[in-house]
């Protein structure tokens, strides 16, 4: 570096560096030249007189490593304790500025080379800023997200078999039965075959809907206040879990108790973390599965019959909905969940409702589970009292057993899903066992005609049991990316004791076509071998149901 350059930089050095005392007599131009011409060092260890214990060691090390603008004397020393002349300061500053200039020139070259790309990027950033501004100006809420679901179901059912008369379950129609089992009123003429009766009341082509709007609010980023608005008009359809064939109930079938096309508050609960690994949930409208740390099933990707959506154990995972609360703990893959729900917990009359009362329609559930990214298994226990079993989850006899008894239920469920779509399917399986404790079905609620006596008897299922199981398979990206195909089979809840021949089988198959990111169309077929269980089989007669539908789902 020329001395002239050093002199030009001296004023700048004066403004940036602490004043240094040096007279003209002290100035050694030869020494300055030696200092300024020395090659820049690449490591602080090149200075023989700089030690890690020196107070400015770290600062000097940073200048060497990051900026490479520190030079020493030809003899390999830095002379950190020596007073610095103004010329030496100018030389040091000039060396640093040279490095900055080199960097600036390189940046200019790169900016020129990528000028087009930078312009595109700048345009995208400007566009994003405009969109963010628009969203902020028109946002629904700073704390709440809206998620929507709508399902249109279009389809019908057919019925077959040689069952001669309507089974003597008066709750089906409120009608009158003769001593020989003939149905005498309530929509069917005496002696009408049940298959014809079912066709007359549940065989028409129908087109109901289900609509859900979830308002998910978070105040801390870790909590959740969920409000679900829901409406539908399924009650008049065959898929609502009502007689004449309750097992035709669909998972998406919904109608408010206030009537069709009426919007109700279907969920209202608050969920928040407590300490390390714990999550608490409570609310006046919370469902049992809202308070489980893990749902032990991957089936189905799209729902059809409701009996295949309870992890094989509808008695254990009854999805009781009402007032309640729960707590779960998670550590690694393990989780432990405990919760309580009373379907009529809003009622202050202890004989008709409440929390923990004799009149409460209540369930208490404990689940131990273990899961990973693509698998899970769980064991669960549920005690239910007055909560009942949804009509779409069992035979009339099994459902009646829940109606008049307290019930102990256990369930074992597991699933495995490939990490990516392949020929190997996702597999889900589950089994449930229910034991009825005392009581009976209630006089007049369920009457049964045995094959031998031909007379009605009030059924006492106290001490008896019922079971259920299922297997579900599905393949992702089938034929086209995003589409899924699946099927399931098993036995809906059926009474396994007291000598009743209540066994039955169910099967469904479907193909979900993902039309867009938000719209899917799912054609499906299903079959029920003996949906009335013992009520048809113990009389030596047959009855079955076959149906098909197309479900269009919108998510937004």
XYZ file of C-alpha atoms in Angstrom:
556
model
C 0.000 0.000 0.000
C 1.340 3.431 -0.907
C 1.945 6.017 1.784
C -0.218 8.424 -0.175
C -3.193 6.095 0.302
C -2.415 5.859 3.972
C -2.402 9.643 4.314
C -5.736 9.957 2.507
C -7.353 7.556 4.975
C -5.927 9.186 8.053
C -8.876 11.617 8.593
C -11.334 8.728 8.483
C -9.260 6.842 11.003
C -9.326 9.826 13.313
C -13.132 9.782 13.374
C -13.445 6.082 14.066
C -10.553 5.280 16.312
C -9.645 6.619 19.729
C -7.109 9.463 19.577
C -3.556 8.332 19.708
C -0.610 10.427 20.869
C 2.287 10.604 18.441
C 4.603 13.463 17.570
C 6.449 13.934 14.322
C 9.618 12.971 16.094
C 8.086 9.633 17.123
C 6.941 8.780 13.614
C 8.871 5.961 12.016
C 7.805 5.898 8.355
C 9.802 2.772 7.741
C 7.975 0.964 10.510
C 4.607 2.134 9.180
C 5.471 0.879 5.734
C 6.551 -2.454 7.192
C 3.249 -2.682 9.060
C 1.080 -1.671 6.098
C 2.810 -3.976 3.611
C 2.566 -7.059 5.805
C 0.242 -9.785 4.405
C -3.040 -10.202 6.232
C -2.917 -13.040 8.749
C -5.393 -15.925 8.486
C -5.196 -17.075 12.085
C -4.581 -15.301 15.329
C -2.042 -17.986 16.217
C 0.320 -16.390 13.675
C 1.010 -13.636 16.221
C 3.741 -14.825 18.555
C 2.980 -12.183 21.171
C -0.838 -12.644 21.420
C -2.106 -15.024 24.090
C -5.641 -16.266 24.931
C -5.320 -14.578 28.324
C -5.020 -11.123 26.723
C -8.090 -8.977 27.401
C -8.654 -8.151 23.683
C -7.892 -11.667 22.430
C -11.502 -12.425 21.394
C -11.999 -9.108 19.604
C -8.759 -9.567 17.646
C -9.709 -13.156 16.834
C -13.062 -12.009 15.407
C -11.364 -9.409 13.177
C -8.987 -12.067 11.835
C -11.547 -14.875 11.354
C -14.562 -12.901 10.121
C -13.062 -9.961 8.243
C -9.402 -10.863 7.522
C -8.246 -7.268 7.861
C -5.624 -7.491 10.599
C -1.908 -7.368 9.770
C 1.139 -7.635 11.964
C 4.824 -6.779 11.751
C 7.300 -8.694 9.588
C 8.772 -10.396 12.642
C 5.397 -12.113 13.341
C 4.322 -9.901 16.215
C 1.254 -7.753 16.714
C 2.637 -5.514 19.502
C -0.745 -5.106 21.124
C 0.630 -3.160 24.047
C 2.412 -0.563 21.916
C 0.918 2.881 21.260
C -0.538 3.203 17.792
C 0.463 6.019 15.480
C -2.080 7.784 13.309
C -0.403 6.367 10.216
C -0.679 2.823 11.563
C -4.347 3.435 12.353
C -4.942 4.669 8.805
C -3.195 1.607 7.361
C -5.289 -0.767 9.473
C -8.531 0.993 8.586
C -7.662 1.017 4.899
C -7.047 -2.723 4.940
C -10.524 -3.279 6.420
C -12.133 -0.910 3.931
C -10.437 -2.758 1.083
C -12.133 -5.961 2.242
C -15.507 -4.220 2.478
C -15.025 -2.805 -1.021
C -14.244 -6.274 -2.379
C -17.429 -7.621 -0.779
C -19.489 -4.733 -2.145
C -18.184 -5.261 -5.683
C -19.024 -8.971 -5.460
C -22.544 -8.170 -4.278
C -23.001 -5.732 -7.167
C -21.886 -8.404 -9.620
C -24.292 -10.958 -8.155
C -27.168 -8.473 -8.107
C -26.588 -7.696 -11.769
C -26.361 -11.388 -12.655
C -29.611 -12.230 -10.855
C -31.409 -8.992 -11.669
C -34.394 -10.729 -13.295
C -34.816 -13.205 -10.446
C -34.589 -10.445 -7.852
C -37.243 -8.462 -9.705
C -39.579 -11.466 -9.689
C -38.907 -11.992 -5.998
C -39.551 -8.339 -5.249
C -42.853 -8.555 -7.123
C -43.883 -11.617 -5.159
C -43.021 -9.974 -1.858
C -45.018 -6.896 -2.828
C -47.946 -9.148 -3.764
C -47.733 -11.006 -0.461
C -47.642 -7.767 1.460
C -50.761 -6.613 -0.357
C -52.563 -9.884 0.373
C -51.544 -9.798 4.037
C -52.843 -6.259 4.261
C -56.140 -7.317 2.706
C -56.456 -10.273 5.070
C -55.760 -8.094 8.087
C -58.385 -5.620 6.929
C -61.021 -8.282 6.320
C -60.112 -11.028 8.797
C -62.910 -12.754 10.661
C -61.041 -12.763 13.956
C -57.487 -12.535 15.238
C -58.049 -15.532 17.512
C -60.643 -17.710 15.705
C -60.494 -19.945 12.630
C -63.572 -21.197 10.793
C -63.594 -24.739 9.369
C -66.542 -26.154 7.454
C -67.841 -29.576 6.430
C -70.869 -30.375 4.277
C -71.999 -33.815 3.092
C -74.716 -34.591 0.540
C -75.935 -38.212 0.593
C -77.917 -39.617 -2.330
C -78.986 -43.272 -2.294
C -81.462 -45.998 -1.344
C -81.826 -49.441 0.281
C -83.367 -52.753 -0.714
C -84.544 -55.533 1.608
C -84.853 -59.268 1.193
C -85.679 -62.487 3.064
C -88.717 -64.497 4.042
C -89.532 -62.856 7.378
C -93.332 -62.957 7.509
C -94.271 -60.406 10.126
C -92.918 -57.311 11.742
C -90.734 -58.333 14.732
C -92.450 -57.651 18.018
C -90.419 -54.632 19.056
C -93.097 -52.109 19.843
C -90.590 -49.251 20.017
C -90.179 -49.599 16.255
C -93.576 -48.223 15.377
C -95.695 -47.812 18.487
C -98.022 -50.389 16.949
C -99.912 -53.452 18.249
C -98.884 -57.105 17.840
C -101.066 -60.202 17.927
C -100.264 -63.370 19.930
C -98.986 -65.097 16.791
C -96.443 -62.366 16.122
C -98.431 -60.580 13.446
C -98.123 -56.826 13.316
C -101.605 -55.342 13.727
C -101.111 -51.600 13.324
C -98.823 -48.638 12.779
C -98.313 -48.749 9.012
C -98.491 -52.394 7.929
C -101.483 -54.665 7.354
C -101.741 -57.903 9.366
C -99.446 -60.554 7.982
C -97.314 -58.127 5.946
C -93.859 -59.476 5.262
C -91.218 -57.463 7.099
C -89.126 -57.044 3.962
C -92.099 -55.359 2.303
C -92.765 -53.290 5.412
C -89.142 -52.104 5.451
C -89.304 -51.286 1.747
C -92.453 -49.252 2.341
C -90.892 -47.233 5.173
C -87.186 -47.110 4.283
C -86.796 -48.059 0.620
C -87.220 -44.769 -1.210
C -84.425 -42.870 -2.939
C -83.526 -39.975 -0.619
C -81.170 -36.994 -0.543
C -80.388 -35.615 2.975
C -77.435 -33.484 4.113
C -75.166 -32.800 7.091
C -73.533 -29.396 7.707
C -70.908 -28.573 10.359
C -69.165 -25.282 11.106
C -66.298 -25.346 13.596
C -65.130 -22.126 15.232
C -61.715 -22.907 16.738
C -60.427 -20.188 19.057
C -57.019 -19.998 20.721
C -56.049 -17.359 23.253
C -52.488 -18.518 23.984
C -51.585 -20.539 20.891
C -51.699 -23.774 22.899
C -55.332 -23.843 24.074
C -58.556 -24.489 22.130
C -62.120 -23.272 22.549
C -64.265 -25.188 20.053
C -67.771 -24.193 19.067
C -69.489 -26.428 16.521
C -72.689 -25.425 14.763
C -74.456 -28.330 13.096
C -77.626 -28.912 11.079
C -79.069 -31.712 8.972
C -82.255 -33.475 7.872
C -81.513 -37.214 8.222
C -84.254 -38.187 10.701
C -86.690 -39.206 8.002
C -84.082 -41.216 6.097
C -83.123 -44.865 6.519
C -79.628 -43.788 7.656
C -80.497 -42.172 10.993
C -80.145 -45.348 13.078
C -83.902 -45.659 13.595
C -86.260 -48.585 12.968
C -87.074 -50.484 10.956
C -83.331 -51.195 10.469
C -81.176 -49.327 12.978
C -77.899 -50.784 11.693
C -78.260 -48.711 8.520
C -77.189 -45.642 10.528
C -74.500 -43.520 8.846
C -71.729 -41.671 10.634
C -72.608 -38.410 8.914
C -76.355 -38.743 9.602
C -77.524 -35.862 11.794
C -80.618 -33.900 12.672
C -81.145 -31.572 15.606
C -83.582 -32.633 18.296
C -85.448 -29.424 17.491
C -86.169 -30.665 13.969
C -84.743 -30.835 10.484
C -82.786 -27.896 9.052
C -82.373 -26.438 12.557
C -78.890 -25.281 13.582
C -77.804 -26.392 17.056
C -74.736 -25.933 19.245
C -73.284 -29.412 18.801
C -69.965 -28.784 20.588
C -68.808 -26.266 23.148
C -65.700 -27.132 25.143
C -62.337 -25.726 26.216
C -59.020 -27.589 26.045
C -55.701 -26.458 27.488
C -52.308 -27.859 28.574
C -51.377 -28.306 32.226
C -47.727 -28.602 33.127
C -45.635 -31.132 31.276
C -47.529 -33.698 29.187
C -51.028 -33.078 30.600
C -54.054 -31.709 28.717
C -57.406 -30.890 30.313
C -60.786 -30.614 28.576
C -64.167 -29.563 29.926
C -67.418 -28.151 28.602
C -71.221 -28.309 28.589
C -71.235 -29.918 25.085
C -68.251 -32.241 24.833
C -68.022 -35.751 23.386
C -66.147 -38.707 24.786
C -63.629 -38.880 21.920
C -62.842 -35.142 22.241
C -61.067 -36.091 25.474
C -58.952 -39.023 24.251
C -55.237 -38.468 23.618
C -55.338 -40.928 20.698
C -58.061 -42.402 18.496
C -57.027 -46.052 17.896
C -58.159 -46.416 14.285
C -57.114 -45.164 10.850
C -60.297 -46.403 9.157
C -62.078 -44.928 7.321
C -60.701 -42.146 5.165
C -64.343 -41.502 4.266
C -67.222 -42.693 6.418
C -70.244 -44.746 5.368
C -71.938 -47.078 7.905
C -71.564 -45.831 11.455
C -70.782 -49.276 12.881
C -67.276 -49.164 11.319
C -66.290 -45.830 12.897
C -66.123 -46.881 16.594
C -62.780 -48.744 16.545
C -64.677 -52.039 16.756
C -66.042 -51.353 20.249
C -69.170 -49.122 20.178
C -69.985 -49.962 23.784
C -66.576 -48.729 24.963
C -66.272 -45.835 22.535
C -69.925 -44.836 22.779
C -69.190 -41.190 21.815
C -71.506 -40.015 24.574
C -72.173 -36.276 24.138
C -73.081 -33.879 26.925
C -71.595 -32.094 29.924
C -68.269 -33.426 31.118
C -64.547 -33.169 31.495
C -61.387 -35.165 31.175
C -57.623 -35.260 31.463
C -54.967 -36.966 29.400
C -51.231 -37.451 29.802
C -48.729 -38.081 26.991
C -45.049 -38.977 27.174
C -43.259 -40.303 24.130
C -45.621 -42.737 22.446
C -47.581 -43.547 25.608
C -50.796 -41.835 26.640
C -53.352 -42.235 29.410
C -56.828 -40.681 29.140
C -59.698 -40.445 31.621
C -63.019 -38.656 31.113
C -66.637 -38.408 32.216
C -69.724 -37.347 30.228
C -73.372 -36.962 31.219
C -75.706 -36.627 28.242
C -78.327 -34.886 30.433
C -75.854 -33.045 32.650
C -77.733 -29.774 32.108
C -80.734 -31.130 34.070
C -80.871 -30.264 37.774
C -83.413 -32.957 38.623
C -81.329 -35.856 40.041
C -83.907 -38.416 38.953
C -83.900 -37.137 35.387
C -80.331 -35.975 34.863
C -77.416 -34.158 36.431
C -73.791 -35.155 37.028
C -73.100 -38.375 38.933
C -76.763 -38.887 39.865
C -79.013 -41.926 39.497
C -80.791 -40.209 36.631
C -77.638 -39.221 34.732
C -77.108 -40.695 31.265
C -73.420 -41.045 32.022
C -70.229 -42.720 30.910
C -66.796 -42.880 32.518
C -63.882 -43.938 30.319
C -60.207 -44.793 30.857
C -57.876 -45.514 27.926
C -54.228 -46.626 27.847
C -52.623 -46.251 24.428
C -49.311 -46.352 22.610
C -48.701 -44.995 19.140
C -46.157 -43.810 16.619
C -46.233 -41.859 13.379
C -48.154 -44.547 11.499
C -49.463 -47.019 14.068
C -51.297 -47.213 17.366
C -52.966 -49.584 19.798
C -55.205 -48.989 22.774
C -57.073 -50.731 25.558
C -60.060 -48.930 27.055
C -62.739 -49.436 29.705
C -66.083 -47.647 29.961
C -68.749 -47.787 32.628
C -72.117 -46.561 31.362
C -75.338 -46.012 33.250
C -78.444 -44.839 31.473
C -76.421 -43.678 28.472
C -77.648 -46.435 26.153
C -76.225 -47.604 22.833
C -76.919 -45.814 19.568
C -79.367 -47.789 17.445
C -76.948 -47.818 14.539
C -74.390 -49.842 16.515
C -76.132 -53.107 17.392
C -79.028 -55.472 16.969
C -82.332 -54.501 18.610
C -81.654 -57.002 21.400
C -78.130 -55.702 22.114
C -79.298 -52.082 22.078
C -82.136 -52.971 24.452
C -79.596 -54.473 26.867
C -77.922 -51.073 27.219
C -81.268 -49.366 27.719
C -82.218 -50.917 31.053
C -78.843 -51.770 32.562
C -75.572 -50.430 33.777
C -72.855 -51.760 31.513
C -69.152 -52.563 31.807
C -67.429 -52.388 28.419
C -63.868 -53.082 27.319
C -62.291 -52.525 23.931
C -59.023 -53.509 22.251
C -58.159 -51.636 19.059
C -55.124 -51.156 16.808
C -54.124 -49.813 13.405
C -51.171 -49.615 11.028
C -50.762 -47.329 8.002
C -47.890 -47.307 5.487
C -45.895 -44.081 5.577
C -46.523 -43.675 1.846
C -49.143 -45.069 -0.530
C -48.317 -48.588 -1.727
C -49.868 -51.944 -2.526
C -49.926 -52.664 1.211
C -53.095 -51.267 2.805
C -53.791 -49.397 5.984
C -55.242 -51.945 8.441
C -57.480 -51.193 11.416
C -59.014 -53.754 13.788
C -61.013 -53.707 16.985
C -62.986 -55.888 19.384
C -65.426 -54.972 22.134
C -67.094 -56.842 25.012
C -70.016 -55.542 27.084
C -71.445 -57.013 30.278
C -74.924 -55.948 31.437
C -75.251 -55.424 35.188
C -78.740 -56.167 36.575
C -82.054 -54.753 35.421
C -83.879 -55.653 32.242
C -84.974 -54.067 29.031
C -88.071 -52.609 30.628
C -91.636 -53.832 30.248
C -93.120 -52.754 26.962
C -89.865 -51.381 25.556
C -88.625 -54.587 23.966
C -90.744 -57.699 23.641
C -89.524 -60.949 22.199
C -91.280 -63.983 20.723
C -89.383 -67.247 21.059
C -89.473 -69.808 18.259
C -91.053 -72.384 20.559
C -93.603 -70.527 22.656
C -94.833 -67.904 20.209
C -95.501 -65.575 23.159
C -93.978 -62.282 24.225
C -91.619 -62.201 27.166
C -89.910 -59.233 28.779
C -86.181 -59.846 28.287
C -83.942 -59.776 31.340
C -80.344 -59.441 30.180
C -78.803 -58.846 33.611
C -75.475 -60.691 33.718
C -75.538 -61.350 29.983
C -72.999 -59.997 27.524
C -72.632 -58.732 23.969
C -69.684 -58.429 21.598
C -68.565 -56.672 18.421
C -65.550 -56.671 16.100
C -64.380 -55.333 12.745
C -61.515 -55.206 10.232
C -61.000 -52.217 7.954
C -58.660 -51.867 4.955
C -57.882 -48.908 2.719
C -55.383 -48.058 -0.037
C -54.244 -44.527 -0.758
C -53.591 -43.103 -4.250
C -55.647 -45.891 -5.825
C -55.734 -45.485 -9.631
C -55.194 -41.734 -9.239
C -53.166 -39.691 -6.782
C -55.362 -38.485 -3.914
C -58.040 -41.155 -4.375
C -58.651 -43.831 -1.740
C -60.417 -47.180 -1.844
C -61.455 -49.221 1.175
C -63.728 -51.852 2.649
C -64.608 -53.205 6.067
C -66.456 -56.169 7.515
C -67.348 -57.418 10.959
C -70.142 -58.070 13.434
C -72.078 -55.160 14.943
C -72.862 -55.498 18.661
C -74.838 -58.704 19.273
C -75.928 -60.594 22.403
C -73.693 -63.627 22.972
C -75.433 -65.309 25.920
C -78.869 -66.441 27.155
C -79.163 -68.786 24.201
C -80.134 -66.065 21.726
C -79.084 -66.493 18.111
C -78.306 -62.787 17.696
C -75.217 -62.925 15.474
C -75.060 -60.919 12.263
C -72.540 -59.606 9.744
C -72.000 -56.286 7.987
C -69.861 -55.279 5.017
C -69.143 -52.042 3.140
C -66.974 -50.956 0.223
C -66.288 -47.472 -1.130
C -64.075 -45.444 -3.431
C -63.274 -41.851 -2.517
C -62.493 -39.662 -5.530
C -60.715 -36.423 -4.631
C -62.102 -34.051 -7.258
C -60.328 -30.984 -5.862
C -58.465 -30.202 -2.650
C -61.811 -29.390 -1.034
C -64.360 -31.634 -2.801
C -64.602 -35.437 -2.844
C -67.185 -37.831 -4.260
C -67.585 -41.275 -2.687
C -69.768 -44.008 -4.190
C -70.374 -46.849 -1.714
C -72.286 -50.104 -1.308
C -73.043 -52.083 1.864
C -74.746 -55.251 3.056
C -76.298 -56.401 6.360
C -76.874 -60.163 6.680
C -79.235 -60.192 9.675
C -79.773 -56.645 11.009
C -82.564 -57.790 13.381
C -80.481 -60.576 14.914
C -82.401 -62.919 17.191
C -85.708 -61.206 16.432
C -85.613 -62.762 12.983
C -83.326 -65.774 13.342
C -84.930 -67.419 16.375
C -88.153 -67.665 14.423
C -86.321 -69.487 11.626
C -86.799 -66.640 9.159
C -84.351 -64.511 7.185
C -84.059 -60.804 6.567
C -81.238 -58.747 5.013
C -80.499 -55.354 3.575
C -78.426 -54.129 0.659
C -77.890 -50.483 -0.231
C -75.889 -48.002 -2.210
C -75.209 -44.287 -2.076
C -73.096 -41.454 -3.401
C -71.702 -39.050 -0.825
C -70.351 -35.685 -1.910
C -68.203 -33.979 0.721
C -67.112 -30.334 0.858
C -64.422 -29.125 3.252
C -63.643 -25.456 3.606
